[in-house]
mmCIF file of the N, C-alpha and C atoms, coordinates in Angstrom:
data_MODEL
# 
_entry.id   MODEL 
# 
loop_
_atom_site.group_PDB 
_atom_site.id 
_atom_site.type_symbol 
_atom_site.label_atom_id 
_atom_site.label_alt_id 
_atom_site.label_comp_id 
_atom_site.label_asym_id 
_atom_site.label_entity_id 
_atom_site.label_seq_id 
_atom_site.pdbx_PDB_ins_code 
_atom_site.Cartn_x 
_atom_site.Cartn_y 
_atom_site.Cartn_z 
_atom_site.occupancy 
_atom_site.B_iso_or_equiv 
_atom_site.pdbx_formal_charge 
_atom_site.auth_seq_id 
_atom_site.auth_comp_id 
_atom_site.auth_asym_id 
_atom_site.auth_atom_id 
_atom_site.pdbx_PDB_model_num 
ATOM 1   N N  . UNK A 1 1  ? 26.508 -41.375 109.575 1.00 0.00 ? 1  UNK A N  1 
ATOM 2   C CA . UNK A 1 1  ? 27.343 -42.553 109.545 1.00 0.00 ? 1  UNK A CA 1 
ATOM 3   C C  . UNK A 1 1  ? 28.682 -42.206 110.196 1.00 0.00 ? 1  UNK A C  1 
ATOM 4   N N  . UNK A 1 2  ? 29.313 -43.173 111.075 1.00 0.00 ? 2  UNK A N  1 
ATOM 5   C CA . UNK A 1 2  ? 30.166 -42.368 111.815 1.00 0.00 ? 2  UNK A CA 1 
ATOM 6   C C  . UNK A 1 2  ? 31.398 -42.482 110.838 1.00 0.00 ? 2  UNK A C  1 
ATOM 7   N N  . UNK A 1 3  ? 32.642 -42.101 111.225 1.00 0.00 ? 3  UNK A N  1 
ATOM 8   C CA . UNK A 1 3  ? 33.687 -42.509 110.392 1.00 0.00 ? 3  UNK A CA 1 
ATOM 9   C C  . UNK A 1 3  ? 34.771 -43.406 111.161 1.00 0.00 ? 3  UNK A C  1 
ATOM 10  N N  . UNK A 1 4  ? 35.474 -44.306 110.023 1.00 0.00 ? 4  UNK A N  1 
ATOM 11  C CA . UNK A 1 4  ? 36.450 -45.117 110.592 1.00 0.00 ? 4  UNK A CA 1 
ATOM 12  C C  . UNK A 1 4  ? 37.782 -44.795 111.479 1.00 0.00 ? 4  UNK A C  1 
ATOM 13  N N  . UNK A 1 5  ? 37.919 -45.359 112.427 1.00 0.00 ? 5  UNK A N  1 
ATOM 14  C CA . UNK A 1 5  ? 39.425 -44.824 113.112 1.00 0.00 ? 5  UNK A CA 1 
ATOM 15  C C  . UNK A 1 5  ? 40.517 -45.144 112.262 1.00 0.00 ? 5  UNK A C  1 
ATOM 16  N N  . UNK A 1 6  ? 41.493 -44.483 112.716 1.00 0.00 ? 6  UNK A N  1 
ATOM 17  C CA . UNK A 1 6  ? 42.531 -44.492 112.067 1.00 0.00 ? 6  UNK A CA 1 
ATOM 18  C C  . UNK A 1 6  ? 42.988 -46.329 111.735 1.00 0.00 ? 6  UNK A C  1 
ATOM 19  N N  . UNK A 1 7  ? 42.869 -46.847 112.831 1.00 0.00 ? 7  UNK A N  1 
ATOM 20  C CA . UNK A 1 7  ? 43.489 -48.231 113.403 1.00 0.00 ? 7  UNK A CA 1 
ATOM 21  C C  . UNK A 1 7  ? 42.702 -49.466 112.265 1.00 0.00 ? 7  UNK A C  1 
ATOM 22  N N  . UNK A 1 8  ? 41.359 -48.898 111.948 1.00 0.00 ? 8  UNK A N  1 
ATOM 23  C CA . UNK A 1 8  ? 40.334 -49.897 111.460 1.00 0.00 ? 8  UNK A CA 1 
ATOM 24  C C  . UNK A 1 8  ? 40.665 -49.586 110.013 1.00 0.00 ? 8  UNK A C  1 
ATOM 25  N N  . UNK A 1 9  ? 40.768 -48.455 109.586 1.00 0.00 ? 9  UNK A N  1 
ATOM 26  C CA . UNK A 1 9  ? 41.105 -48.004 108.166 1.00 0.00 ? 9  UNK A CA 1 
ATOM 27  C C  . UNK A 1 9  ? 42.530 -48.678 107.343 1.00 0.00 ? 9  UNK A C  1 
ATOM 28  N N  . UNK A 1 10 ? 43.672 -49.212 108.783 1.00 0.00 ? 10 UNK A N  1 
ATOM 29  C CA . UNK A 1 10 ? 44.837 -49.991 108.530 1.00 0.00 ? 10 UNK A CA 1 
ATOM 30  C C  . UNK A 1 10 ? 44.618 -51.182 108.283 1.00 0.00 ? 10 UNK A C  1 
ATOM 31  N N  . UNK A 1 11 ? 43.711 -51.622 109.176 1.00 0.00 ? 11 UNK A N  1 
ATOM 32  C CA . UNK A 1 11 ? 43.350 -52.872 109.153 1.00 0.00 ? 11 UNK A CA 1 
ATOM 33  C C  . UNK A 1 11 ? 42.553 -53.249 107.457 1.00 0.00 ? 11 UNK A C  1 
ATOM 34  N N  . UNK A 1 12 ? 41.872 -52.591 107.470 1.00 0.00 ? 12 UNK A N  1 
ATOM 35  C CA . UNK A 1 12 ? 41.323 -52.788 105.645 1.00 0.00 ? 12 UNK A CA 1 
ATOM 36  C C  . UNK A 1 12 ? 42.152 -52.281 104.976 1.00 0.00 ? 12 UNK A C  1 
ATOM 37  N N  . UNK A 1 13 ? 43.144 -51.273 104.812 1.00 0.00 ? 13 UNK A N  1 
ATOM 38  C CA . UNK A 1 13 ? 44.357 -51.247 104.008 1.00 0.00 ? 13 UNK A CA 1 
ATOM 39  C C  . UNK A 1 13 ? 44.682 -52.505 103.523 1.00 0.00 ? 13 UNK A C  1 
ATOM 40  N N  . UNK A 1 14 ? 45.075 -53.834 104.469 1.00 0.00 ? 14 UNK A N  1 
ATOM 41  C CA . UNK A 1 14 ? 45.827 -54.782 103.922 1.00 0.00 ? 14 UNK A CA 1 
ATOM 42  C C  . UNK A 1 14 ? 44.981 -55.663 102.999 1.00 0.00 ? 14 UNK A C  1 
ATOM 43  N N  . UNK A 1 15 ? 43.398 -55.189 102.758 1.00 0.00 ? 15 UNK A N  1 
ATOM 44  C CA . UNK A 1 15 ? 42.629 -55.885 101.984 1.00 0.00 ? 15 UNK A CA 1 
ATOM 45  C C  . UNK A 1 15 ? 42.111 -55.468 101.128 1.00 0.00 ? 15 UNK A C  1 
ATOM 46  N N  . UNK A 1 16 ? 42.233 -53.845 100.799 1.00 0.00 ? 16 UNK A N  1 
ATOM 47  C CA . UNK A 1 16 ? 41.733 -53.227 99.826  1.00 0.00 ? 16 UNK A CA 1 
ATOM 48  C C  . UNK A 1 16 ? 42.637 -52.064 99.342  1.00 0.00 ? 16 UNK A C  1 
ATOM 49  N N  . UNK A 1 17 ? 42.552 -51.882 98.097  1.00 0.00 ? 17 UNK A N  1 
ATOM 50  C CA . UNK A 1 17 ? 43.550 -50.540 97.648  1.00 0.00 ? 17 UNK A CA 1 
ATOM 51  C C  . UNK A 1 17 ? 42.932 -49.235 97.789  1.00 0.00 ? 17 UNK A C  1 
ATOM 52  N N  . UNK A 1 18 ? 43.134 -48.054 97.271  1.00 0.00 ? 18 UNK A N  1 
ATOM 53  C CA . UNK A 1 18 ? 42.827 -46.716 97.526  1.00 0.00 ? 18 UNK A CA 1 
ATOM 54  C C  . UNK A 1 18 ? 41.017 -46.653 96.779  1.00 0.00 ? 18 UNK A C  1 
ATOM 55  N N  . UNK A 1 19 ? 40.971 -47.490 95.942  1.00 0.00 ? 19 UNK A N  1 
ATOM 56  C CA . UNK A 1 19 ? 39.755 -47.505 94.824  1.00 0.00 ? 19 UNK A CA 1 
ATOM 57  C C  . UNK A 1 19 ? 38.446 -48.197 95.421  1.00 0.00 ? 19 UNK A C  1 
ATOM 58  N N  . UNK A 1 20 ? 38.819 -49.371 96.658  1.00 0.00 ? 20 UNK A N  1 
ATOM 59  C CA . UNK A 1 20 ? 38.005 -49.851 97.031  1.00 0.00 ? 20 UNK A CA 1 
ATOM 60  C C  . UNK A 1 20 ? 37.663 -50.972 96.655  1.00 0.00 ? 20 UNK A C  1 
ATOM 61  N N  . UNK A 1 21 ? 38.791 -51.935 95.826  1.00 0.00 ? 21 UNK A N  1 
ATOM 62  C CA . UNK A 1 21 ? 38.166 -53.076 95.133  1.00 0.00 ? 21 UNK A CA 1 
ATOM 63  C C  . UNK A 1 21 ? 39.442 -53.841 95.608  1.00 0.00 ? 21 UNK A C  1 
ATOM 64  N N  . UNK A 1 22 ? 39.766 -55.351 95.119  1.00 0.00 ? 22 UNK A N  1 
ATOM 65  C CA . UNK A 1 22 ? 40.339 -55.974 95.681  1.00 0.00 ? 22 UNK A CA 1 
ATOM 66  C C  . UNK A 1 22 ? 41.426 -55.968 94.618  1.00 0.00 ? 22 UNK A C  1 
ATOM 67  N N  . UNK A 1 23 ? 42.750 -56.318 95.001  1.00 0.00 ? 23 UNK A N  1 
ATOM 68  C CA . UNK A 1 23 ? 44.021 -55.861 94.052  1.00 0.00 ? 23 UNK A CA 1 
ATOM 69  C C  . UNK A 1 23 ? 44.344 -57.706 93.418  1.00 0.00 ? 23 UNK A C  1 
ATOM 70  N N  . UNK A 1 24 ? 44.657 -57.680 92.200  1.00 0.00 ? 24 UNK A N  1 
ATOM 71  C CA . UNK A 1 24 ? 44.628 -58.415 91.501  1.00 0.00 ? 24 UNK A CA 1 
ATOM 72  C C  . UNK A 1 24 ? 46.350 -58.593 91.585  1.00 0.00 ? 24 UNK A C  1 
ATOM 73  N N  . UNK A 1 25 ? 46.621 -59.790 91.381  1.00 0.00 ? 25 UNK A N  1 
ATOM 74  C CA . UNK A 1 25 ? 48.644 -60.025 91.592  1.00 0.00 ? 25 UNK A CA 1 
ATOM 75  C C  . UNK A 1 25 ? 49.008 -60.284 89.823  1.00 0.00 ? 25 UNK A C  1 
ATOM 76  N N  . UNK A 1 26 ? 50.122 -60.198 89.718  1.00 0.00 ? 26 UNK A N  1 
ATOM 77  C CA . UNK A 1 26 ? 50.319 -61.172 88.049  1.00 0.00 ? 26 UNK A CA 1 
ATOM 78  C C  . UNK A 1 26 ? 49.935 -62.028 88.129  1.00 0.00 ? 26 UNK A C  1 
ATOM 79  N N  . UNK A 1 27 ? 50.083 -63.146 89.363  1.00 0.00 ? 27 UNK A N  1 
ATOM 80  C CA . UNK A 1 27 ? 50.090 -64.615 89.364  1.00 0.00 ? 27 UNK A CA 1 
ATOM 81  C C  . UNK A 1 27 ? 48.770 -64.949 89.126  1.00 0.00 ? 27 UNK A C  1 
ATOM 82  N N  . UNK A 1 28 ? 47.846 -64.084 89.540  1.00 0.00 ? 28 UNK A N  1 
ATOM 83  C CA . UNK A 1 28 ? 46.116 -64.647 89.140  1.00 0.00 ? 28 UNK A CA 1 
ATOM 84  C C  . UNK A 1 28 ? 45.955 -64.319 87.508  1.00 0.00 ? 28 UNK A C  1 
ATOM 85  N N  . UNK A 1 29 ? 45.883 -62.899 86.836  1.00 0.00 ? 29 UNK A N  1 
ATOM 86  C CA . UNK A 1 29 ? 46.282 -63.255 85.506  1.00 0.00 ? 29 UNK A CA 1 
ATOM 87  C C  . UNK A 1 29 ? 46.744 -64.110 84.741  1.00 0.00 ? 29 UNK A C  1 
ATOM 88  N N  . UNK A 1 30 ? 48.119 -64.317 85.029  1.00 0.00 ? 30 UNK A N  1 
ATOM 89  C CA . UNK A 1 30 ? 48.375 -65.322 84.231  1.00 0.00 ? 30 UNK A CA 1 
ATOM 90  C C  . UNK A 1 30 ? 48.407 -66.886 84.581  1.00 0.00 ? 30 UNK A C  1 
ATOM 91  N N  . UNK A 1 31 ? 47.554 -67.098 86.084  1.00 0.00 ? 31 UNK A N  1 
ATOM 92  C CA . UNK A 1 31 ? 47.337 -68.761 85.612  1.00 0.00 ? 31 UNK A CA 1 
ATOM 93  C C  . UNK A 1 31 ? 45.511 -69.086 85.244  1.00 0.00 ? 31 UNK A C  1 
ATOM 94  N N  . UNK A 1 32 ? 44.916 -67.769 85.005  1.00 0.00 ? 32 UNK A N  1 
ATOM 95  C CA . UNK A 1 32 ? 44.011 -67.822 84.480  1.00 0.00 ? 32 UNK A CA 1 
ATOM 96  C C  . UNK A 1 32 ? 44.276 -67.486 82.545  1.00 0.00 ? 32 UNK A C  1 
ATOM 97  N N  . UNK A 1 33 ? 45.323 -67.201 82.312  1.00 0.00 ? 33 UNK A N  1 
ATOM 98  C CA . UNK A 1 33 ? 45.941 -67.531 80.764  1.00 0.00 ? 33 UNK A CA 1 
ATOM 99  C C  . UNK A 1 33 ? 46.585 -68.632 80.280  1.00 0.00 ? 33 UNK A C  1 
ATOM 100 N N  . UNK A 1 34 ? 47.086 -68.908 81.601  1.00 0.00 ? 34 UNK A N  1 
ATOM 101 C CA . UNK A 1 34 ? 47.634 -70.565 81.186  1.00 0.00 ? 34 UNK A CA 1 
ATOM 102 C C  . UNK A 1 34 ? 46.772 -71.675 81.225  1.00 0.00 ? 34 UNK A C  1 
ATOM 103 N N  . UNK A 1 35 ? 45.697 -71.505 81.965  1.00 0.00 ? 35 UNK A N  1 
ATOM 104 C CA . UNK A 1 35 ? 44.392 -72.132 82.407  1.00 0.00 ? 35 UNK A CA 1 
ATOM 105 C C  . UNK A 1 35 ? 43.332 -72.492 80.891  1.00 0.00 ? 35 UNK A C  1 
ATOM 106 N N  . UNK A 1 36 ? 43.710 -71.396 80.731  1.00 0.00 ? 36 UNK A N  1 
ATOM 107 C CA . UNK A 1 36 ? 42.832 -71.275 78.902  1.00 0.00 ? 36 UNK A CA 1 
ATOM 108 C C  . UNK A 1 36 ? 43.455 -71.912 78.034  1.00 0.00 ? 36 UNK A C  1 
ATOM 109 N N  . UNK A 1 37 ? 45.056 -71.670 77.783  1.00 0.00 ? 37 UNK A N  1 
ATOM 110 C CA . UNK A 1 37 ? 46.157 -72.102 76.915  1.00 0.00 ? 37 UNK A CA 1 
ATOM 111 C C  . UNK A 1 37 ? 45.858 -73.661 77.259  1.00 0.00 ? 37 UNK A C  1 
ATOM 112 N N  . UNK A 1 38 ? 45.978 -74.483 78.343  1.00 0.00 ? 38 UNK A N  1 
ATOM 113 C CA . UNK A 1 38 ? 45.782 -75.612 78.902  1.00 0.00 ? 38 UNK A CA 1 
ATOM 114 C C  . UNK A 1 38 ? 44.392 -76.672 78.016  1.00 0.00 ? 38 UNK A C  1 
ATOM 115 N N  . UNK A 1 39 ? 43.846 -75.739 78.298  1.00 0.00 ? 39 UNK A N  1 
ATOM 116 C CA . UNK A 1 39 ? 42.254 -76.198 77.737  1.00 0.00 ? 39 UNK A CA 1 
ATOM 117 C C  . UNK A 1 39 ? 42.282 -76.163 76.102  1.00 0.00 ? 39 UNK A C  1 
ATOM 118 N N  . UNK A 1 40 ? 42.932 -75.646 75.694  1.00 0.00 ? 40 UNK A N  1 
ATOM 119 C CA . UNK A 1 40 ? 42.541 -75.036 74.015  1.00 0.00 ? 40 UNK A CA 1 
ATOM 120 C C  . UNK A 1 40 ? 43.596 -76.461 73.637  1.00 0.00 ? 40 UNK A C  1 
ATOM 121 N N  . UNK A 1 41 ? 45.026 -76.891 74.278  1.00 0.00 ? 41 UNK A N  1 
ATOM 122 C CA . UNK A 1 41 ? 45.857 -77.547 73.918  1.00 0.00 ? 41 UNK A CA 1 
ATOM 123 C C  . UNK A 1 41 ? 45.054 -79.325 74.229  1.00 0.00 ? 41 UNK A C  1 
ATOM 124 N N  . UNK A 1 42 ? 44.331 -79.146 75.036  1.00 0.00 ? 42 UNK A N  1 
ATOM 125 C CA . UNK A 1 42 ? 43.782 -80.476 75.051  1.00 0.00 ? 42 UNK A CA 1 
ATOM 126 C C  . UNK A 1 42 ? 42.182 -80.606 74.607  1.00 0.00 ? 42 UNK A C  1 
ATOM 127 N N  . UNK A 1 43 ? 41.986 -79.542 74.277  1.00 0.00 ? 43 UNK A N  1 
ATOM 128 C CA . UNK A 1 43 ? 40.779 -79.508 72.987  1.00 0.00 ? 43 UNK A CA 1 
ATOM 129 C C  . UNK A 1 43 ? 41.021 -80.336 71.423  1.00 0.00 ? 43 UNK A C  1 
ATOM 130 N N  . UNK A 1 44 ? 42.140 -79.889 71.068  1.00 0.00 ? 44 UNK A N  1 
ATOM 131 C CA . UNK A 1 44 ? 42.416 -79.432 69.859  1.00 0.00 ? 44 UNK A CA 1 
ATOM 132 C C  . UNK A 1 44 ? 43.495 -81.503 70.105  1.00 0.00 ? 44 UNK A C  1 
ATOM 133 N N  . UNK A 1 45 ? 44.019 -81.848 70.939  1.00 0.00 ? 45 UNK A N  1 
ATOM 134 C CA . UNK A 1 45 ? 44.651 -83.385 71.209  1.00 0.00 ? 45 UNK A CA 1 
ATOM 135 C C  . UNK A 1 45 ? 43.653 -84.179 70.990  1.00 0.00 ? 45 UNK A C  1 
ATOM 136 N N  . UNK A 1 46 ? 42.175 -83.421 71.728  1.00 0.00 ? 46 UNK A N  1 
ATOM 137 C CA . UNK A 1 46 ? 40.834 -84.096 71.222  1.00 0.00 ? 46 UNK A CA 1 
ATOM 138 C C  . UNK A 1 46 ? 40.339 -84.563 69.971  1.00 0.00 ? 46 UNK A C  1 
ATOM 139 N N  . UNK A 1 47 ? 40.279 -83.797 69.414  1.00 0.00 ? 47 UNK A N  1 
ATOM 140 C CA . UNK A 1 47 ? 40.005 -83.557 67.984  1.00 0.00 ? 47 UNK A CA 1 
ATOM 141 C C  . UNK A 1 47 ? 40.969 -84.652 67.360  1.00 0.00 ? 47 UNK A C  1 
ATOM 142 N N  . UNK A 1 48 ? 42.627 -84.814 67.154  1.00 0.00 ? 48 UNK A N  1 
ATOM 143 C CA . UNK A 1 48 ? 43.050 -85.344 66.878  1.00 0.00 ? 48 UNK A CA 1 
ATOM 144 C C  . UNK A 1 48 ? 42.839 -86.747 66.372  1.00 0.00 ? 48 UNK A C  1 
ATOM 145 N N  . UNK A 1 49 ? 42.489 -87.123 68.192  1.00 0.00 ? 49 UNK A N  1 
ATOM 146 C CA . UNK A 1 49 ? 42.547 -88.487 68.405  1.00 0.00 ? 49 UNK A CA 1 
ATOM 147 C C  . UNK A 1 49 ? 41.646 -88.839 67.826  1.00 0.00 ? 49 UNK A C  1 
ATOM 148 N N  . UNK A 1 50 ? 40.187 -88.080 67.703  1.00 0.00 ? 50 UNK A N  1 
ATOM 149 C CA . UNK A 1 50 ? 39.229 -88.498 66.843  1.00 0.00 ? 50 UNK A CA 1 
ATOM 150 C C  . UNK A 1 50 ? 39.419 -88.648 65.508  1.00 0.00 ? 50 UNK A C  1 
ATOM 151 N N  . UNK A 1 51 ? 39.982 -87.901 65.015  1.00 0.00 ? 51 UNK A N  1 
ATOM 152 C CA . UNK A 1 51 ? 40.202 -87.729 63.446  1.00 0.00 ? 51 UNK A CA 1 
ATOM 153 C C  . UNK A 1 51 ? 41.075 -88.891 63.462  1.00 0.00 ? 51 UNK A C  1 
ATOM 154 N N  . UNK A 1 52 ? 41.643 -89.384 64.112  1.00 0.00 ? 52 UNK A N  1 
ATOM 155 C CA . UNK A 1 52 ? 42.476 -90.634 63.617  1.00 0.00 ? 52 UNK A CA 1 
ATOM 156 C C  . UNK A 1 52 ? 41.780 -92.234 64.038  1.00 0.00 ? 52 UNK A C  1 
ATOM 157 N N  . UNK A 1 53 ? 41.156 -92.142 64.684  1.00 0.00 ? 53 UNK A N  1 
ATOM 158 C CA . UNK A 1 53 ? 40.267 -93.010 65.224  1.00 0.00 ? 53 UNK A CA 1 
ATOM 159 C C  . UNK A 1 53 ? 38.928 -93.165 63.992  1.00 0.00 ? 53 UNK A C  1 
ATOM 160 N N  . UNK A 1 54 ? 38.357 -94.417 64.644  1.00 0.00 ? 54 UNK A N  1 
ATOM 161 C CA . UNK A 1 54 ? 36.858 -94.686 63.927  1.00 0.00 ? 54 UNK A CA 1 
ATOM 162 C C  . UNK A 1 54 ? 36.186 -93.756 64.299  1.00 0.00 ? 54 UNK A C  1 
ATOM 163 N N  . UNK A 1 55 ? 35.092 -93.023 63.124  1.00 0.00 ? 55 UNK A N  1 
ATOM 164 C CA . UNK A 1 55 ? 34.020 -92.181 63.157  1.00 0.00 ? 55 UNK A CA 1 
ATOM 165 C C  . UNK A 1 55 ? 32.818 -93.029 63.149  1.00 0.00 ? 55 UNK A C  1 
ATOM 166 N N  . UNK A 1 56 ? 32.176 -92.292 64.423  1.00 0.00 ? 56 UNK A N  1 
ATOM 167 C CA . UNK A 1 56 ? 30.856 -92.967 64.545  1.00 0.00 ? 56 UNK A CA 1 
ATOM 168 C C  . UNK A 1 56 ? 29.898 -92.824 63.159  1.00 0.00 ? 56 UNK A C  1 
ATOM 169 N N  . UNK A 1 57 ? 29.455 -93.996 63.090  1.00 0.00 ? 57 UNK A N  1 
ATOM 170 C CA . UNK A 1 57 ? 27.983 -93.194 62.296  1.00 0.00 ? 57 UNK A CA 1 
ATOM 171 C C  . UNK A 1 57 ? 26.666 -92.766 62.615  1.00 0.00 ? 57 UNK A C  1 
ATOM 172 N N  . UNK A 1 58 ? 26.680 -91.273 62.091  1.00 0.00 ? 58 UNK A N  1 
ATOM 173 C CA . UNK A 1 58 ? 25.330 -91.112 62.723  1.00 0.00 ? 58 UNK A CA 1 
ATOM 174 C C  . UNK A 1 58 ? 24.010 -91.256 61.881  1.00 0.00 ? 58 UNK A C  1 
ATOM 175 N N  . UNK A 1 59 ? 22.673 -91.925 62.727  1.00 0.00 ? 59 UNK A N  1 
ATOM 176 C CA . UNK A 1 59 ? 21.553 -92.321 61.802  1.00 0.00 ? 59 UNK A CA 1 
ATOM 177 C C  . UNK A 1 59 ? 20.625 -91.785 62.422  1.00 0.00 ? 59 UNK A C  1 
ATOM 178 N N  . UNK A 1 60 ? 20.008 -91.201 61.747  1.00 0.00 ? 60 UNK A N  1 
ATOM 179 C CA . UNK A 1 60 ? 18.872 -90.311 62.434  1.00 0.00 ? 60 UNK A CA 1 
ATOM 180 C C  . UNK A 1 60 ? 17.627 -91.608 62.595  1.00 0.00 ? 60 UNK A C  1 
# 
């Protein structure tokens, strides 16, 4: 397998770190935490509105 030139090895520098995997920023972390926080807060508004609202009845 031959090996990479110097020039081509720069060129994937700007897309990969020393490990070989792709580098993760804060900003993807945490709007994949706020993303969750988001969801749980309009889960739970869900619930609410139901509990204050008419309950269906269920009949088998």
């Amino acid at each position: 397998m031959p090996r990479m030139s110097k020039k081509r090895k720069q060129e994937w520098a700007l897309f990969l770190n020393e490990k070989i995997a792709l580098p993760t920023t804060d900003f993807v972390e945490n709007a994949v935490i706020s993303a969750s926080r988001a969801s749980v807060i309009s889960w739970y508004t869900a619930l609410n509105i139901y509990r204050k609202g008419e309950k269906l009845n269920e009949t088998d």
